[in-house]
């Protein structure tokens, strides 16, 4: 029943035969995956298997690495994002990203969140900007902790707060897809739980893709899971299925702890 | 796979282990003492330099003056044209008044020599400023000429044979007469910074050189700072990594190591030879120094940009900032302390640079401070060079004093660098 509902959701990002080369290294090999809207999709797999590399293809962050070549087709709502007509800067406003290590700008909390809306001209005036900042901070479950010190530097917050600030910054531009690259790897269990709750809530509005090394986390937060191994993606299915009855031998070995 | 849980082989209490520990501690101590010795040596050398400069230079920080009353008689000055008055005669009259015993022209001439030549200029400017004083008496402090200044400071050995002294017994007697009248004083030598250069040590000052250096550094900064930062940003952030940029990069590093005299020759040939720009001008001096400072700033800018953590770039790119937004609003502000430090080091180097300025003629003898970028002028290092080359005894102390002034400027610039760095420094 659950499966039927999730499968009925629209496809947000369609990837077809994506290959990534770093110079001579073939990092991603023929990966095809359809990422659904309003779904949390988890990428799991051993270190160096290409999860993060693939994630960074979806908002063209790999463009900033000179030796990185991406081939294949990635479509965001039917538009090829590697098309010459697509501006990567605009794309990144539609496909937000949260990084492994909290990386707030050395600016005030307010300016951190307001930066995206400012450069993309999303807010019409100061009042609207204030509103966007407040709603982003509320969604990121940070508002109550920082509402009285919006002008103090974002770098002065604790690690967990910084990561939630980065999430607020990413959702302030109202992206359609939110990419999270091991967002909890630098956080303690309490902050991790807060971020996971947050991911649950974000699913109502966004398509969330999360790379994680913790299989428990993948099981807790995601509806769909893709398993990456040595650049291939052997299996992509409902999270429940992957963790209870994987169809690929490699997936089974990985989740039962036989390697990785 | 086997795992070792206990390290059975190591006996931490054996004499060998104790010897290893002792050896390691001795190594730590040796390294520490080597560092302290090196630092101590550097501090000692600096102290020797400063002490010797002060020992030589403090004499020039004061200048012997005599308070003399002159009569600006209308006989020698035409009130309609005070510029062309016979001020020499006025000084002569005053000296005659000081020493009534003198009755022959030869003696009077050498007695007039006790006062600096600057006395006539001082009187002329008084008459020009206020012509109503013509016909009246004025009392002013006049610097004594260099030999008497040395005598007053006790640098002349009165007991040495007369033929080995510049001042004869009669001259010393004149000075003693003056001193007995209690008109001789030894005030602080403000002329050192308020006067321009002069042939006479007692009048020579650094004002021209200070302004020359200021203008040259201004030109240097205005040209090299924006150019250096822009070039650094392009090379670090935008340039494709290919052979051409490699060659450019190698050449920039080489340029930073080119001897400064070569830049002087280049400036002489290009700026003055081809473009026909004026000689001895701070504008050309500044352009030459900018050529030298540019590689330093480019290298400092690139190093500072490289040191900005990549996470900040990713964060900005991740929210959809374009390349120039990332660089200008995120990376550059974080790199600014490093860039400023590099710039100030470059400018400090430029301030002390002598060779290229000699080649473009900034070692000319110029008795007026420049009032614009294209007026002939000297700079502090070239002024030091000129004074060090001058035979008059008074210039010995003045050379050291000028070096102290130059060092004071350097320290001030470094203080500005430290201030700016702490001001712009941000945690990330």
Coordinates of N, CA, C and O in Angstrom, one line a residue, chain A residues 56 59 61 64 66 89-90 92-93 95-97 99 101 103-107 115-116 119-120 155-156 169-170 173, chain B residues 239-241 309-326 329-330 333-334 426-428:
Chain A
X56 N 26.6 15.5 -6.7 CA 27.0 16.8 -7.2 C 26.8 17.0 -8.7 O 26.9 18.1 -9.2
X59 N 23.3 19.1 -9.2 CA 23.2 20.6 -9.3 C 24.4 21.2 -10.0 O 24.8 22.3 -9.8
X61 N 27.5 20.9 -9.4 CA 28.7 21.4 -8.6 C 30.0 20.8 -9.2 O 31.0 21.4 -9.0
X64 N 32.7 22.9 -11.2 CA 33.7 23.7 -10.7 C 35.1 22.9 -10.7 O 36.1 23.5 -10.4
X66 N 37.8 21.2 -12.7 CA 38.3 21.3 -14.1 C 38.3 19.9 -14.8 O 37.8 19.8 -16.0
X89 N 24.1 28.6 -12.5 CA 23.8 29.4 -11.3 C 22.3 29.3 -11.0 O 21.9 29.2 -9.8
X90 N 21.5 29.4 -12.0 CA 20.0 29.4 -11.8 C 19.6 28.0 -11.3 O 18.8 27.8 -10.4
X92 N 21.3 26.0 -9.6 CA 21.6 25.7 -8.2 C 20.7 26.4 -7.2 O 20.6 26.1 -6.0
X93 N 20.0 27.4 -7.7 CA 18.9 28.0 -6.9 C 17.7 27.1 -6.8 O 17.0 27.0 -5.8
X95 N 18.0 23.7 -7.3 CA 18.5 22.5 -6.6 C 19.5 22.9 -5.5 O 20.6 23.1 -5.8
X96 N 19.0 23.0 -4.3 CA 19.8 23.4 -3.2 C 20.7 22.3 -2.7 O 20.5 21.2 -3.0
X97 N 21.7 22.8 -1.9 CA 22.7 21.7 -1.4 C 23.1 22.0 0.0 O 23.3 23.2 0.4
X99 N 26.1 20.7 2.8 CA 27.3 20.0 2.7 C 27.6 19.2 4.0 O 26.9 19.4 5.0
X101 N 30.3 19.3 6.0 CA 30.7 20.1 7.2 C 29.9 21.4 7.1 O 29.7 22.0 6.1
X103 N 29.0 24.9 6.8 CA 29.9 25.9 6.3 C 29.2 27.3 6.2 O 29.0 27.8 5.1
X104 N 28.7 27.8 7.3 CA 28.1 29.1 7.2 C 29.1 30.2 6.7 O 30.3 30.0 6.9
X105 N 28.5 31.2 6.1 CA 29.4 32.3 5.7 C 29.8 33.1 7.0 O 29.0 33.1 7.9
X106 N 31.0 33.7 7.0 CA 31.4 34.5 8.2 C 30.6 35.8 8.2 O 31.2 36.9 8.2
X107 N 29.3 35.7 8.2 CA 28.4 36.9 8.2 C 27.4 36.6 9.3 O 27.4 35.5 9.9
X115 N 21.1 35.6 1.9 CA 22.0 35.7 0.8 C 21.4 35.2 -0.5 O 21.4 35.9 -1.5
X116 N 20.9 34.0 -0.5 CA 20.3 33.4 -1.7 C 19.2 34.2 -2.2 O 19.2 34.6 -3.4
X119 N 20.6 37.5 -3.9 CA 21.2 37.4 -5.2 C 20.3 37.0 -6.3 O 20.5 37.3 -7.5
X120 N 19.2 36.3 -5.9 CA 18.3 35.8 -7.0 C 17.1 36.7 -7.1 O 16.2 36.4 -7.9
X155 N 29.0 32.0 12.4 CA 30.0 31.1 12.8 C 30.1 30.9 14.3 O 30.8 30.0 14.8
X156 N 29.4 31.7 15.0 CA 29.4 31.6 16.5 C 28.4 30.5 17.0 O 28.4 30.3 18.2
X169 N 19.6 28.2 5.0 CA 20.2 29.0 3.8 C 19.8 28.3 2.5 O 19.5 29.0 1.5
X170 N 19.9 27.0 2.5 CA 19.6 26.2 1.3 C 18.1 26.3 0.9 O 17.8 26.4 -0.3
X173 N 15.9 29.8 -0.8 CA 15.6 30.1 -2.2 C 14.5 29.3 -2.7 O 14.2 29.3 -3.9
Chain B
X239 N 41.5 31.8 -14.6 CA 42.4 31.4 -15.7 C 42.3 29.9 -15.9 O 42.3 29.2 -15.0
X240 N 42.2 29.5 -17.2 CA 42.3 28.0 -17.4 C 43.7 27.5 -17.1 O 44.7 28.3 -17.2
X241 N 43.8 26.3 -16.6 CA 45.1 25.8 -16.3 C 45.7 25.2 -17.5 O 45.5 24.1 -17.9
X309 N 39.2 28.7 2.8 CA 38.7 27.3 2.8 C 37.7 27.1 1.6 O 36.9 27.9 1.4
X310 N 37.9 26.0 0.9 CA 37.0 25.7 -0.2 C 35.5 25.6 0.2 O 34.6 25.8 -0.6
X311 N 35.3 25.3 1.5 CA 33.9 25.1 2.0 C 33.1 26.4 1.8 O 31.9 26.4 1.5
X312 N 33.8 27.6 1.9 CA 33.1 28.8 1.7 C 32.7 29.0 0.2 O 31.6 29.4 -0.1
X313 N 33.6 28.6 -0.7 CA 33.3 28.7 -2.1 C 32.1 27.8 -2.4 O 31.1 28.2 -3.1
X314 N 32.1 26.5 -1.9 CA 31.1 25.6 -2.2 C 29.8 26.1 -1.6 O 28.7 26.0 -2.3
X315 N 29.8 26.6 -0.4 CA 28.6 27.1 0.2 C 27.9 28.2 -0.7 O 26.7 28.2 -1.0
X316 N 28.8 29.1 -1.2 CA 28.2 30.2 -2.0 C 27.7 29.6 -3.4 O 26.6 30.0 -3.8
X317 N 28.5 28.8 -4.0 CA 28.1 28.2 -5.2 C 26.8 27.4 -5.0 O 25.9 27.4 -5.9
X318 N 26.7 26.7 -3.9 CA 25.6 25.9 -3.6 C 24.2 26.6 -3.5 O 23.2 26.1 -3.8
X319 N 24.3 27.9 -3.1 CA 23.0 28.7 -3.1 C 22.8 29.4 -4.4 O 21.9 30.2 -4.5
X320 N 23.7 29.2 -5.3 CA 23.5 29.8 -6.7 C 24.2 31.1 -6.9 O 23.7 31.9 -7.6
X321 N 25.3 31.3 -6.2 CA 26.1 32.5 -6.5 C 26.9 32.3 -7.7 O 27.4 31.2 -7.9
X322 N 27.1 33.3 -8.5 CA 27.9 33.1 -9.7 C 29.3 33.3 -9.3 O 29.7 33.7 -8.2
X323 N 30.2 33.0 -10.3 CA 31.7 33.1 -10.0 C 32.1 34.4 -9.4 O 32.8 34.5 -8.4
X324 N 31.6 35.5 -10.0 CA 32.1 36.8 -9.5 C 31.5 37.1 -8.2 O 32.1 37.8 -7.3
X325 N 30.3 36.6 -7.9 CA 29.7 36.9 -6.6 C 30.5 36.1 -5.5 O 30.7 36.6 -4.4
X326 N 30.8 34.9 -5.9 CA 31.6 34.1 -4.9 C 32.9 34.8 -4.6 O 33.3 35.0 -3.4
X329 N 32.2 38.7 -3.0 CA 31.5 38.8 -1.7 C 31.9 37.8 -0.6 O 31.7 38.0 0.6
X330 N 32.5 36.7 -1.0 CA 32.9 35.7 0.0 C 34.4 35.5 0.1 O 35.0 35.5 1.1
X333 N 36.9 39.1 0.7 CA 36.9 39.7 2.0 C 37.7 38.8 3.0 O 38.4 39.3 3.8
X334 N 37.6 37.5 2.8 CA 38.4 36.6 3.7 C 39.9 36.6 3.3 O 40.7 36.4 4.2
X426 N 38.7 37.7 10.0 CA 37.4 37.1 10.5 C 37.6 35.6 10.6 O 38.4 35.0 10.0
X427 N 36.9 35.1 11.6 CA 36.9 33.7 11.8 C 36.1 33.0 10.7 O 35.0 33.5 10.4
X428 N 36.5 31.8 10.3 CA 35.7 31.0 9.5 C 35.9 29.5 9.8 O 36.8 29.2 10.4

